[in-house]
Coordinates of N, CA and C in Angstrom, one line a residue:
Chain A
X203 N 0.8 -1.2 0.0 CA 0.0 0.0 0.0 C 0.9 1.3 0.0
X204 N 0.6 2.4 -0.7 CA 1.0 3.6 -0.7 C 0.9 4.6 0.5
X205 N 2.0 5.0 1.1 CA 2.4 5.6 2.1 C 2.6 7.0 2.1
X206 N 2.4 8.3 2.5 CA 2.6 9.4 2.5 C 3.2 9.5 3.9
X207 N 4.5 10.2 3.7 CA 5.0 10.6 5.3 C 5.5 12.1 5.2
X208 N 4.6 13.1 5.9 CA 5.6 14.2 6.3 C 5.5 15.0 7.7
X209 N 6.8 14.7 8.3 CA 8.2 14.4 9.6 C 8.0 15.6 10.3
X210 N 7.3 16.7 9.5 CA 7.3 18.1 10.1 C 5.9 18.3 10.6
X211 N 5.5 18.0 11.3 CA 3.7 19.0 12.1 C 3.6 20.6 12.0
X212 N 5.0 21.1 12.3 CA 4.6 22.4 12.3 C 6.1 23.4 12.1
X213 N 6.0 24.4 11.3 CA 7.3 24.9 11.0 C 6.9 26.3 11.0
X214 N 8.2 27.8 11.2 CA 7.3 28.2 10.8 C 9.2 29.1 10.7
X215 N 8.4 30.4 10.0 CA 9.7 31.0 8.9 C 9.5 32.4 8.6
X216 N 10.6 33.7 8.8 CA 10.5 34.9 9.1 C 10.3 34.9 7.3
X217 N 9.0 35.9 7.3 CA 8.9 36.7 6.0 C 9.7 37.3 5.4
X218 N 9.8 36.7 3.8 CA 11.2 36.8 2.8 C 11.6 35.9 3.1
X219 N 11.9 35.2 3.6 CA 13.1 33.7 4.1 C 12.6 32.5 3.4
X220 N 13.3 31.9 3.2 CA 13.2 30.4 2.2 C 12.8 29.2 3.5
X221 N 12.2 28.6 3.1 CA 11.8 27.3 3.8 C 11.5 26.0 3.2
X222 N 11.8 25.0 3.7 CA 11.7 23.7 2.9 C 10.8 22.6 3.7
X223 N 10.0 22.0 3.5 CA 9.0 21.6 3.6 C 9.4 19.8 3.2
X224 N 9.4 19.0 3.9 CA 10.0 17.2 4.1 C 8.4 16.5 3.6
X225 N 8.7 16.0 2.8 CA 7.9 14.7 2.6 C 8.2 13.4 1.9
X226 N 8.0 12.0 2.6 CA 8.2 11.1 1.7 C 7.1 10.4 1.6
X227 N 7.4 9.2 0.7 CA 6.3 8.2 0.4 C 7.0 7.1 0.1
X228 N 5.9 5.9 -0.6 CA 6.5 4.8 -0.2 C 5.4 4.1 -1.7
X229 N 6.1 3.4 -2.5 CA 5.1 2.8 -3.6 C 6.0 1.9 -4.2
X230 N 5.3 0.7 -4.8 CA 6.0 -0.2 -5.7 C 5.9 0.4 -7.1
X231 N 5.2 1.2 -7.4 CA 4.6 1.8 -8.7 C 5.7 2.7 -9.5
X232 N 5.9 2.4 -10.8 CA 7.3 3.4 -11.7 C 6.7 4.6 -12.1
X233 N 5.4 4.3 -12.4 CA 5.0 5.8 -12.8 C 3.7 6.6 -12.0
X234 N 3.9 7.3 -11.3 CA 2.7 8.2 -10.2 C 3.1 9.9 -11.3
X235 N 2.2 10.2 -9.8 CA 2.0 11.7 -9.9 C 2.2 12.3 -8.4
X236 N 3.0 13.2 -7.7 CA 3.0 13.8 -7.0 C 2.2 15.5 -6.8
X237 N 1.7 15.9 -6.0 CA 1.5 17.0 -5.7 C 1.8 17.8 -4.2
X238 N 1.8 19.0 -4.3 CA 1.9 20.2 -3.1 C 0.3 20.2 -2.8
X239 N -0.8 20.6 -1.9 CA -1.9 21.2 -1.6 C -1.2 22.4 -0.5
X240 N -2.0 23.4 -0.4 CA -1.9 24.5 0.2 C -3.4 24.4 1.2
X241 N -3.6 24.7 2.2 CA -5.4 24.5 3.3 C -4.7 25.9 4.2
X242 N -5.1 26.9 3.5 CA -5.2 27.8 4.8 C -6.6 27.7 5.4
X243 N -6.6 28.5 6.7 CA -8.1 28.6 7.5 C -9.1 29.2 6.8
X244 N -9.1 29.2 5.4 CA -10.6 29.0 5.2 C -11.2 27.3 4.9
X245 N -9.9 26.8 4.6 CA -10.5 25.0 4.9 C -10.3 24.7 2.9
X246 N -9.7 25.9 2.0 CA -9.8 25.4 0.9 C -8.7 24.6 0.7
X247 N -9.0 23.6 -0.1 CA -7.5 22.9 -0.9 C -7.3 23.6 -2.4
X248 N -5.6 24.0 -2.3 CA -5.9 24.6 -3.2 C -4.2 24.4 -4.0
X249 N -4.1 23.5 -5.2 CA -3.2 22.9 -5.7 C -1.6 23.8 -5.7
X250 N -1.0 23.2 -5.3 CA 0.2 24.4 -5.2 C 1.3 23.9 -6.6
X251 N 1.5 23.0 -6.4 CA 2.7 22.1 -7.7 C 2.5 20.9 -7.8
X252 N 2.5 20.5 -9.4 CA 3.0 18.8 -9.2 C 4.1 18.5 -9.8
X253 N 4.3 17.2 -9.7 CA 4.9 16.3 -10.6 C 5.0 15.3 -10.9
X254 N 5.2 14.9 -12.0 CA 5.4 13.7 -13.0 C 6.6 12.7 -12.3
X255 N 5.8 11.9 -12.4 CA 7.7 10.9 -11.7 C 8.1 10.8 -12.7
X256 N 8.0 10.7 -13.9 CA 8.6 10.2 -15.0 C 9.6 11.4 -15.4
X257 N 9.3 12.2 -15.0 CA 10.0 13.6 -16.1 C 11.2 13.8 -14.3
X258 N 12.4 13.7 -15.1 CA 13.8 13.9 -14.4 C 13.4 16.0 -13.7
X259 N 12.9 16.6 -14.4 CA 13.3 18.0 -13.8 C 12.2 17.9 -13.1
X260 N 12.7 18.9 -11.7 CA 12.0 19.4 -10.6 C 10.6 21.0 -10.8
X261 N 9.3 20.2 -10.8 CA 8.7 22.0 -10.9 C 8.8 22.5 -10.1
X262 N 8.9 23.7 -10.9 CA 8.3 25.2 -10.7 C 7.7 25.9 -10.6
X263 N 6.9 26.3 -9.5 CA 6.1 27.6 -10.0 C 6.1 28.9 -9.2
X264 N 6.8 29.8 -9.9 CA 6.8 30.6 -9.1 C 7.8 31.1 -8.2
X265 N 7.4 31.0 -6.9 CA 8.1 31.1 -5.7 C 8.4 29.7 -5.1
X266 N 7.4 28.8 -5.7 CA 7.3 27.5 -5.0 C 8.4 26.0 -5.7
X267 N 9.1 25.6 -5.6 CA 9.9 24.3 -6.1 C 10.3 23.6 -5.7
X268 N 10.0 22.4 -6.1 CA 10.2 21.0 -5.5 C 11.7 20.7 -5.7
X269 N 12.2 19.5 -4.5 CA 13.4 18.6 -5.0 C 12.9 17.3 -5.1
X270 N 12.7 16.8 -6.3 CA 11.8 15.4 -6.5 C 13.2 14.4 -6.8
X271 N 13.5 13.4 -5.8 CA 14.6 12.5 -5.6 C 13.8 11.1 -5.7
X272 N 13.8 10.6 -7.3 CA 12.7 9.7 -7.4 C 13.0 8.2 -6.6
X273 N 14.5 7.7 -6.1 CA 15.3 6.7 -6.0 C 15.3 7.0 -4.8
X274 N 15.3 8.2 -3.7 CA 15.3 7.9 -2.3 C 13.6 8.1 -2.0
X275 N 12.5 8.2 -2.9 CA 11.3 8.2 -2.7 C 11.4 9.8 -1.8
X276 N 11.5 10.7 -2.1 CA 11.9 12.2 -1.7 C 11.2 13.2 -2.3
X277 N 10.4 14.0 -1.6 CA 9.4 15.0 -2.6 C 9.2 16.5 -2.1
X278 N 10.1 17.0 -1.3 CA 10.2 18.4 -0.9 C 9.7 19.2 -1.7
X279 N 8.9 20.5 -0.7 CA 8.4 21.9 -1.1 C 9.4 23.3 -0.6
X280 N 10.1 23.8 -1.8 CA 10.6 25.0 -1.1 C 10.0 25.7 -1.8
X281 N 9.9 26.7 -0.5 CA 8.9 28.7 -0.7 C 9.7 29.4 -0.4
X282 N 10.4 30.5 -1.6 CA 11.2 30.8 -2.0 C 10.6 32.8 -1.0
X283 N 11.6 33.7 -0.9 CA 10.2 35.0 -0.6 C 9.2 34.9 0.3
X284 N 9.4 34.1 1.5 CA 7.8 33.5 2.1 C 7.0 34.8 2.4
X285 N 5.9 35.1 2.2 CA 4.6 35.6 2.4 C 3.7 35.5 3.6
X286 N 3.3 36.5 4.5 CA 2.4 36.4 5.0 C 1.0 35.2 4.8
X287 N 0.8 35.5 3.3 CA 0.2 34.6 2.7 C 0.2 33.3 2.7
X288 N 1.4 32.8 2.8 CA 1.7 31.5 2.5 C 1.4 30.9 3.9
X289 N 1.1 31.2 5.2 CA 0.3 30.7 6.0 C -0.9 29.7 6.1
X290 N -0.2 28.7 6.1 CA -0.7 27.9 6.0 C -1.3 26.1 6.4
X291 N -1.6 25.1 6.2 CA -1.4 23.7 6.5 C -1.0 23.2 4.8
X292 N 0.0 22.3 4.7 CA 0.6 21.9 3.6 C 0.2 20.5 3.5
X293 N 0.2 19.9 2.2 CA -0.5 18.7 2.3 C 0.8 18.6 1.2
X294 N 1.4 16.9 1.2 CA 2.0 16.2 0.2 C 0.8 15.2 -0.4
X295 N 1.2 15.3 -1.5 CA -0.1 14.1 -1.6 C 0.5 13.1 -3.0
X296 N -0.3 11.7 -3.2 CA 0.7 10.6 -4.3 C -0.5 10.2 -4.7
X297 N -0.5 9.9 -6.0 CA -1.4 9.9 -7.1 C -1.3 8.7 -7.2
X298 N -2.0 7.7 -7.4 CA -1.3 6.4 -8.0 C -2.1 6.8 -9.6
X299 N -1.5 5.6 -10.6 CA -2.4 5.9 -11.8 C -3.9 5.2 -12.3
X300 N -4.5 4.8 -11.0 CA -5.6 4.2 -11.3 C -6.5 5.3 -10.4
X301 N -5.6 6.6 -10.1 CA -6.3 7.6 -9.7 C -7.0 8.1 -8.4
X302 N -6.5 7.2 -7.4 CA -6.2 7.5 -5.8 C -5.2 8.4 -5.6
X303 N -5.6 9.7 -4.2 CA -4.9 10.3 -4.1 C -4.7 10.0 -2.3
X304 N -3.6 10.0 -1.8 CA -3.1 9.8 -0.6 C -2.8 10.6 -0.4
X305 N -2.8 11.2 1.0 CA -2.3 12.6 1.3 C -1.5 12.4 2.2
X306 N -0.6 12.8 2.8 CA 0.3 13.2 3.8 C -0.2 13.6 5.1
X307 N 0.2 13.7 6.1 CA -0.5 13.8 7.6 C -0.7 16.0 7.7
X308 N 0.1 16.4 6.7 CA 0.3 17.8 6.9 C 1.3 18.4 7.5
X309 N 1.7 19.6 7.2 CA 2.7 20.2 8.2 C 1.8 22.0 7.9
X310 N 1.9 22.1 9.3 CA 1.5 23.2 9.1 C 2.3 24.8 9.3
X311 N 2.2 25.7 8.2 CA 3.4 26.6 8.5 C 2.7 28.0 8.4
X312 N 3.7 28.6 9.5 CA 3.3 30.0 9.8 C 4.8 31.0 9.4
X313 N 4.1 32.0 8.8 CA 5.3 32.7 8.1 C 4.9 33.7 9.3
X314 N 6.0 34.3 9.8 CA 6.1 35.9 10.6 C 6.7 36.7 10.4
X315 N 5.5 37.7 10.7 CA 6.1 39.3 9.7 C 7.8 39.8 10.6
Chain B
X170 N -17.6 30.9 -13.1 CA -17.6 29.1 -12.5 C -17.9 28.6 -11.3
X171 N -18.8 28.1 -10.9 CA -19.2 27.3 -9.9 C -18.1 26.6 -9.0
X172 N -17.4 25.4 -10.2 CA -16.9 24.4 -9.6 C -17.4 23.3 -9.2
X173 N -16.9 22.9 -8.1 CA -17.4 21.7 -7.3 C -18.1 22.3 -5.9
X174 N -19.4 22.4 -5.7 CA -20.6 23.0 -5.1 C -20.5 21.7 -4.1
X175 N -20.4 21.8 -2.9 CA -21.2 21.2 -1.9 C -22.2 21.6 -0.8
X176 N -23.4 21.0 -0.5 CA -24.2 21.4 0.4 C -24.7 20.0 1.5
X177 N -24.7 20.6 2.8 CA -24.9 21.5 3.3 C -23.4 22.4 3.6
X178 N -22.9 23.2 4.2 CA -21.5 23.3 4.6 C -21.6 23.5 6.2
X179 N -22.4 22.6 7.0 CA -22.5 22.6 8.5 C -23.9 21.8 8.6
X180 N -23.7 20.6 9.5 CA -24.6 20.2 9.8 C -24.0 19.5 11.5
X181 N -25.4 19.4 12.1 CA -25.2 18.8 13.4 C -26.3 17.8 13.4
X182 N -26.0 16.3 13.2 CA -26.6 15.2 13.4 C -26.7 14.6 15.1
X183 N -27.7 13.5 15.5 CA -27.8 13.5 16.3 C -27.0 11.6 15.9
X184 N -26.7 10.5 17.0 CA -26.4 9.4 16.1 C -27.4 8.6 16.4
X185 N -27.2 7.4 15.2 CA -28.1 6.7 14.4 C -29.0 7.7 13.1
X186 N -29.0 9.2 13.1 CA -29.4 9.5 12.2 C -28.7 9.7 10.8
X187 N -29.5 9.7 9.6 CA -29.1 9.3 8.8 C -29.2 10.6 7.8
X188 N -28.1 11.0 6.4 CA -28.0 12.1 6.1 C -27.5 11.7 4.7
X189 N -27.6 12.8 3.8 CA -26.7 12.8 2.5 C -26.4 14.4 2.3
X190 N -25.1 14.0 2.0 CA -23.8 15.1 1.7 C -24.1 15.1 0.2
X191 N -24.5 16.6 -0.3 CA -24.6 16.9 -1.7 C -22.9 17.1 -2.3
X192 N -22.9 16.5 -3.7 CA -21.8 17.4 -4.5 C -21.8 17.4 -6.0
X193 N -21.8 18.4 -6.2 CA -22.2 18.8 -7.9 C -21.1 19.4 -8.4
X194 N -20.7 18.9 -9.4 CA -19.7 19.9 -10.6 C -20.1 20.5 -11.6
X195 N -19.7 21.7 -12.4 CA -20.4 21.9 -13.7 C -19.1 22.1 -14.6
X196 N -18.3 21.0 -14.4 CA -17.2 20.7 -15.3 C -16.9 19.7 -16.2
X197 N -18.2 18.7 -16.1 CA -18.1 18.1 -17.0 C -16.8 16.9 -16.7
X198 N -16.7 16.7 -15.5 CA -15.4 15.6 -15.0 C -16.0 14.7 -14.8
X199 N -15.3 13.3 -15.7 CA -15.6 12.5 -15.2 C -15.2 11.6 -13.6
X200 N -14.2 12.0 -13.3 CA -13.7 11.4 -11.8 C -14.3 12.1 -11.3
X201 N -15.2 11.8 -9.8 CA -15.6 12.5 -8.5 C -14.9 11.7 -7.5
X202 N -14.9 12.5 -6.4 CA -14.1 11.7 -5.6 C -14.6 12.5 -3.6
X203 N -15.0 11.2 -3.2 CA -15.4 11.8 -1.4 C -14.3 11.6 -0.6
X204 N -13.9 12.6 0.7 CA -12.6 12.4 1.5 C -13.1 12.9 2.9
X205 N -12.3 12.7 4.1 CA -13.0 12.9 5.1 C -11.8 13.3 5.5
X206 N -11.5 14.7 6.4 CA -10.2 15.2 7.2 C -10.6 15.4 8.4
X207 N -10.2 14.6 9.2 CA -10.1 14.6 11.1 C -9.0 15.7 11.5
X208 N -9.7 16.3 12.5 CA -8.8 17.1 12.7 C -7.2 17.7 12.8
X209 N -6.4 18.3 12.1 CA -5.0 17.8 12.4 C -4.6 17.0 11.7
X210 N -5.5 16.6 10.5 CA -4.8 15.3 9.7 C -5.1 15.1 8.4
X211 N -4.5 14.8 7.3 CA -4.7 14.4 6.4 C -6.1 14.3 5.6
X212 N -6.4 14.3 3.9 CA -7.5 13.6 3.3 C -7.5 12.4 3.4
X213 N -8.3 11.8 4.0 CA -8.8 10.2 3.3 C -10.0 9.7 2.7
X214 N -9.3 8.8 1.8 CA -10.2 8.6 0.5 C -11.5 7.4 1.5
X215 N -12.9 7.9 0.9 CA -14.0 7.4 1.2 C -14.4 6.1 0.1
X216 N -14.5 6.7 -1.1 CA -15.4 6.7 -2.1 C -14.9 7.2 -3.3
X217 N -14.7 6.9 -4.3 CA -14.9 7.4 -5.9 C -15.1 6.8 -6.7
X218 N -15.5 7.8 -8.1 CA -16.0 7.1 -9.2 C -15.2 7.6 -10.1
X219 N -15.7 7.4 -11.4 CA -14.4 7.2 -12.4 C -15.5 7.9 -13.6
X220 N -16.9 7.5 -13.3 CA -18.6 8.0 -14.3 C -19.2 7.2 -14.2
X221 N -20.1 8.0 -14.6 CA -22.3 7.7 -14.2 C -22.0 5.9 -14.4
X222 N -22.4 5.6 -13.0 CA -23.0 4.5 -12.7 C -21.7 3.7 -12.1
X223 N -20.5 3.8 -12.1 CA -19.3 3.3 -11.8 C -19.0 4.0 -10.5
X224 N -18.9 2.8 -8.9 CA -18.0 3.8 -8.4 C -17.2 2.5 -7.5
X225 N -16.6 2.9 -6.4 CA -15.3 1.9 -6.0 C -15.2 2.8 -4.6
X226 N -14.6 1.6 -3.8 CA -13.9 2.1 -2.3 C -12.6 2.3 -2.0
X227 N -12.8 3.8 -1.1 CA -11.4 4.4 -0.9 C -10.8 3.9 0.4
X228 N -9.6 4.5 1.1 CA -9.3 4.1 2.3 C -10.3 3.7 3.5
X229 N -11.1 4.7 3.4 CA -12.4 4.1 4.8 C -13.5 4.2 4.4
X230 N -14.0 3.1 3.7 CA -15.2 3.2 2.7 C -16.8 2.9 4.1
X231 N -16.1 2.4 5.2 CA -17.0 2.2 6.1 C -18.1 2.9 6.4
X232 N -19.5 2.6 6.5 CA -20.5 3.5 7.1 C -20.8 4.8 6.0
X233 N -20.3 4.4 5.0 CA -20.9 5.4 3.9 C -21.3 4.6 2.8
X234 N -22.2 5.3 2.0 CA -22.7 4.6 0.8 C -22.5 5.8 -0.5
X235 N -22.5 5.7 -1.6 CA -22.7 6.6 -3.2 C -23.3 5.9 -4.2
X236 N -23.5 7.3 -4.9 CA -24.3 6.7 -6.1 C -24.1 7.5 -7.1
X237 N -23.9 7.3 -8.3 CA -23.3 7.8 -9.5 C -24.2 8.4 -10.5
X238 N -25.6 8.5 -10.4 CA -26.5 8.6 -11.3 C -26.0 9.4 -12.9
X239 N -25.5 10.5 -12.2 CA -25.5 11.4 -13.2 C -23.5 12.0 -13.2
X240 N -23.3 12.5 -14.4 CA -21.7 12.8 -14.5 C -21.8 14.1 -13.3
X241 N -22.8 14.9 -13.0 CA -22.9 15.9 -12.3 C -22.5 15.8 -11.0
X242 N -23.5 14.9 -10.4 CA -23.9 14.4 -9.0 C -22.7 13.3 -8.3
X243 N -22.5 13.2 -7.4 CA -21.9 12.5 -6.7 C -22.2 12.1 -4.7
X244 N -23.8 11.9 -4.6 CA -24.2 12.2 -3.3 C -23.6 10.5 -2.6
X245 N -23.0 11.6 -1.2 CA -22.7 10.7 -0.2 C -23.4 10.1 0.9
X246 N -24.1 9.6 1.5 CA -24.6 9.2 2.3 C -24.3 8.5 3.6
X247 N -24.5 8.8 4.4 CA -24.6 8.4 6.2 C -25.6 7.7 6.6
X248 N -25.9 6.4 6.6 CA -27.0 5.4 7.1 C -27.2 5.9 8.6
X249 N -26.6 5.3 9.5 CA -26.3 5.4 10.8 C -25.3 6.2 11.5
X250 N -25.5 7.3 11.5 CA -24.6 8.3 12.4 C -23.9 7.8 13.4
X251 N -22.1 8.0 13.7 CA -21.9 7.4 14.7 C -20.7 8.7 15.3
X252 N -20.6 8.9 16.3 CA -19.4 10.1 16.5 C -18.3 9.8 16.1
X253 N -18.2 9.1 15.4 CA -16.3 8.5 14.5 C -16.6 9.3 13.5
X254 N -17.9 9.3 12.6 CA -18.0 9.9 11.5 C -17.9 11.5 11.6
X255 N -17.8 11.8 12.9 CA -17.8 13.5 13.0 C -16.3 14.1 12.1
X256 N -16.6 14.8 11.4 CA -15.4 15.5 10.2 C -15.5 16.2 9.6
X257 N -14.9 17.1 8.4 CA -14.9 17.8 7.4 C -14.9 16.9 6.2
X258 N -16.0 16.9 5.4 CA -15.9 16.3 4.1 C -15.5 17.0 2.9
X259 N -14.9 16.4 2.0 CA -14.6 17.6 0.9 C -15.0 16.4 -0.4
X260 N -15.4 17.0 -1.2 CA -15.5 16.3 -2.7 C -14.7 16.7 -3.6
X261 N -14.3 16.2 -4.3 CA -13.5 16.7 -5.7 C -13.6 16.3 -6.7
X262 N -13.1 16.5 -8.0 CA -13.4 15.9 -9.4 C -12.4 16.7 -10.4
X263 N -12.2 15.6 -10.9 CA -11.1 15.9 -11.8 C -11.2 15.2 -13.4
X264 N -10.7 15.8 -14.2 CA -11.0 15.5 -16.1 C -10.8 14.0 -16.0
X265 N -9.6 13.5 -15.6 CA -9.3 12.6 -15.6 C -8.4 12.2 -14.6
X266 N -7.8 10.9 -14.8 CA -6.8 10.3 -14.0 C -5.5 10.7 -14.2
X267 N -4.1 10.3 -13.9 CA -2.8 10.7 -14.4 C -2.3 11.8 -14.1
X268 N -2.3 12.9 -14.9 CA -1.5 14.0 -14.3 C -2.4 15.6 -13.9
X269 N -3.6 15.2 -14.2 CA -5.1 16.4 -14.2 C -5.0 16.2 -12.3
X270 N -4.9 17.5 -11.7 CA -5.1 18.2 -10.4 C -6.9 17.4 -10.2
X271 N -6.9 17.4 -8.9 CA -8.6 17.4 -8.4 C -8.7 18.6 -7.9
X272 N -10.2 19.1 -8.6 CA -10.6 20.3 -8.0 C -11.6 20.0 -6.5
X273 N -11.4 20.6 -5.5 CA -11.8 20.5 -4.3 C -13.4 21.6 -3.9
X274 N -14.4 21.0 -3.5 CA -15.5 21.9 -3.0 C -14.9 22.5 -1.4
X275 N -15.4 23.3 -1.4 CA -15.3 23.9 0.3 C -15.3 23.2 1.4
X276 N -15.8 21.9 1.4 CA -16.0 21.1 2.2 C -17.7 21.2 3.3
X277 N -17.8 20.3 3.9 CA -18.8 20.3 4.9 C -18.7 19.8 6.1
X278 N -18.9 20.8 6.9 CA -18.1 20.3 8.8 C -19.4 19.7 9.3
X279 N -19.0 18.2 9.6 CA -20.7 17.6 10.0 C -20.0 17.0 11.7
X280 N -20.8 16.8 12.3 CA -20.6 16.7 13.8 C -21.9 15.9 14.1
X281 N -21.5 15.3 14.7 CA -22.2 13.7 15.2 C -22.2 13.5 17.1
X282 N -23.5 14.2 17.2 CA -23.6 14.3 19.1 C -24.6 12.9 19.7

């Protein structure tokens, strides 16, 4: 069965400052899909980055970029600039390709002004 | 855009009573998908379908029931209310499987006294 683990509950990081965000997982499967979710306190889920296991380069978007280490099962979120905004609960989540999504236990982070 | 519409977004059941959780898309997705987040923790998968008339069990498919009628609809149901079931539900739906994001409804905070 497919495993989501991420090590951090709660982090939190002085505005403008870079932060990096731990998740792994666990699958027999060669080809998934990884994603970021973002859940601030209004309760929305709201897609932050994916990735393709298959494709060697790490996305981007933005301020936000992964280090996707497909051999140590490794899927980090760095927030480049952090934001007041970026306050948040973080979700890792693993796609299998028959289209279940697993999520991660969360880490929740607070940026300060 | 609508999105993924759920109703009610608060409900307080008493247990043994029995309920259904609305969720409608006007995206034309064929995946829907039900999840239940306990406080402090992760999505987990209930329930999904894939389209009208197809659906399958997620991680805690327990004490809930669905029905696929229509590509629109995706209602959840609660037979027997029990205070385990107290949670935030969220629906989602997405084009397809593979590398397509699930779009998320607001969720519904239901509480089981």
């Amino acid at each position: 069965a497919q495993t989501v683990t991420q090590s951090q509950p709660e982090m939190s990081v002085q505005e403008a400052e870079t932060v990096t965000l731990s998740c792994t997982y666990d699958t027999s499967e060669s080809n998934y899909y990884l994603f970021w979710y973002k859940q601030p306190p209004s309760r929305q889920m709201i897609l932050v980055i994916r990735q393709e296991a298959y494709k060697q380069q790490n996305a981007t978007e933005n301020r936000f970029s992964v280090n996707f280490q497909k051999a140590a099962k490794s899927f980090s979120l760095k927030i480049s600039d952090s934001q007041l905004g970026d306050t948040a609960m973080y979700f890792c989540a693993f796609m299998t390709l028959a289209g279940k999504l697993i999520f991660g236990q969360g880490t929740t982070l607070q940026v300060k002004p | 855009n609508a999105g993924v519409t759920q109703t009610p977004k608060f409900r307080i059941l008493k247990i043994g009573q029995s309920m259904t959780l609305q969720c409608t898309q006007d995206m034309n997705h064929n995946y829907m998908y039900w999840y239940r987040q306990d406080p402090g923790m992760g999505l987990k998968l209930i329930y999904y379908s894939v389209g009208a008339g197809i659906t399958d069990k997620g991680e805690v498919p327990n004490g809930y029931n669905v029905s696929r009628s229509t590509t629109e609809d995706f209602p959840l149901r609660l037979e027997l209310a029990a205070p385990s079931q107290t949670s935030v539900y969220f629906c989602a739906s997405s084009s397809r499987i593979a590398n397509q994001p699930q779009h998320f409804g607001d969720g519904t905070r239901l509480s089981i006294l």
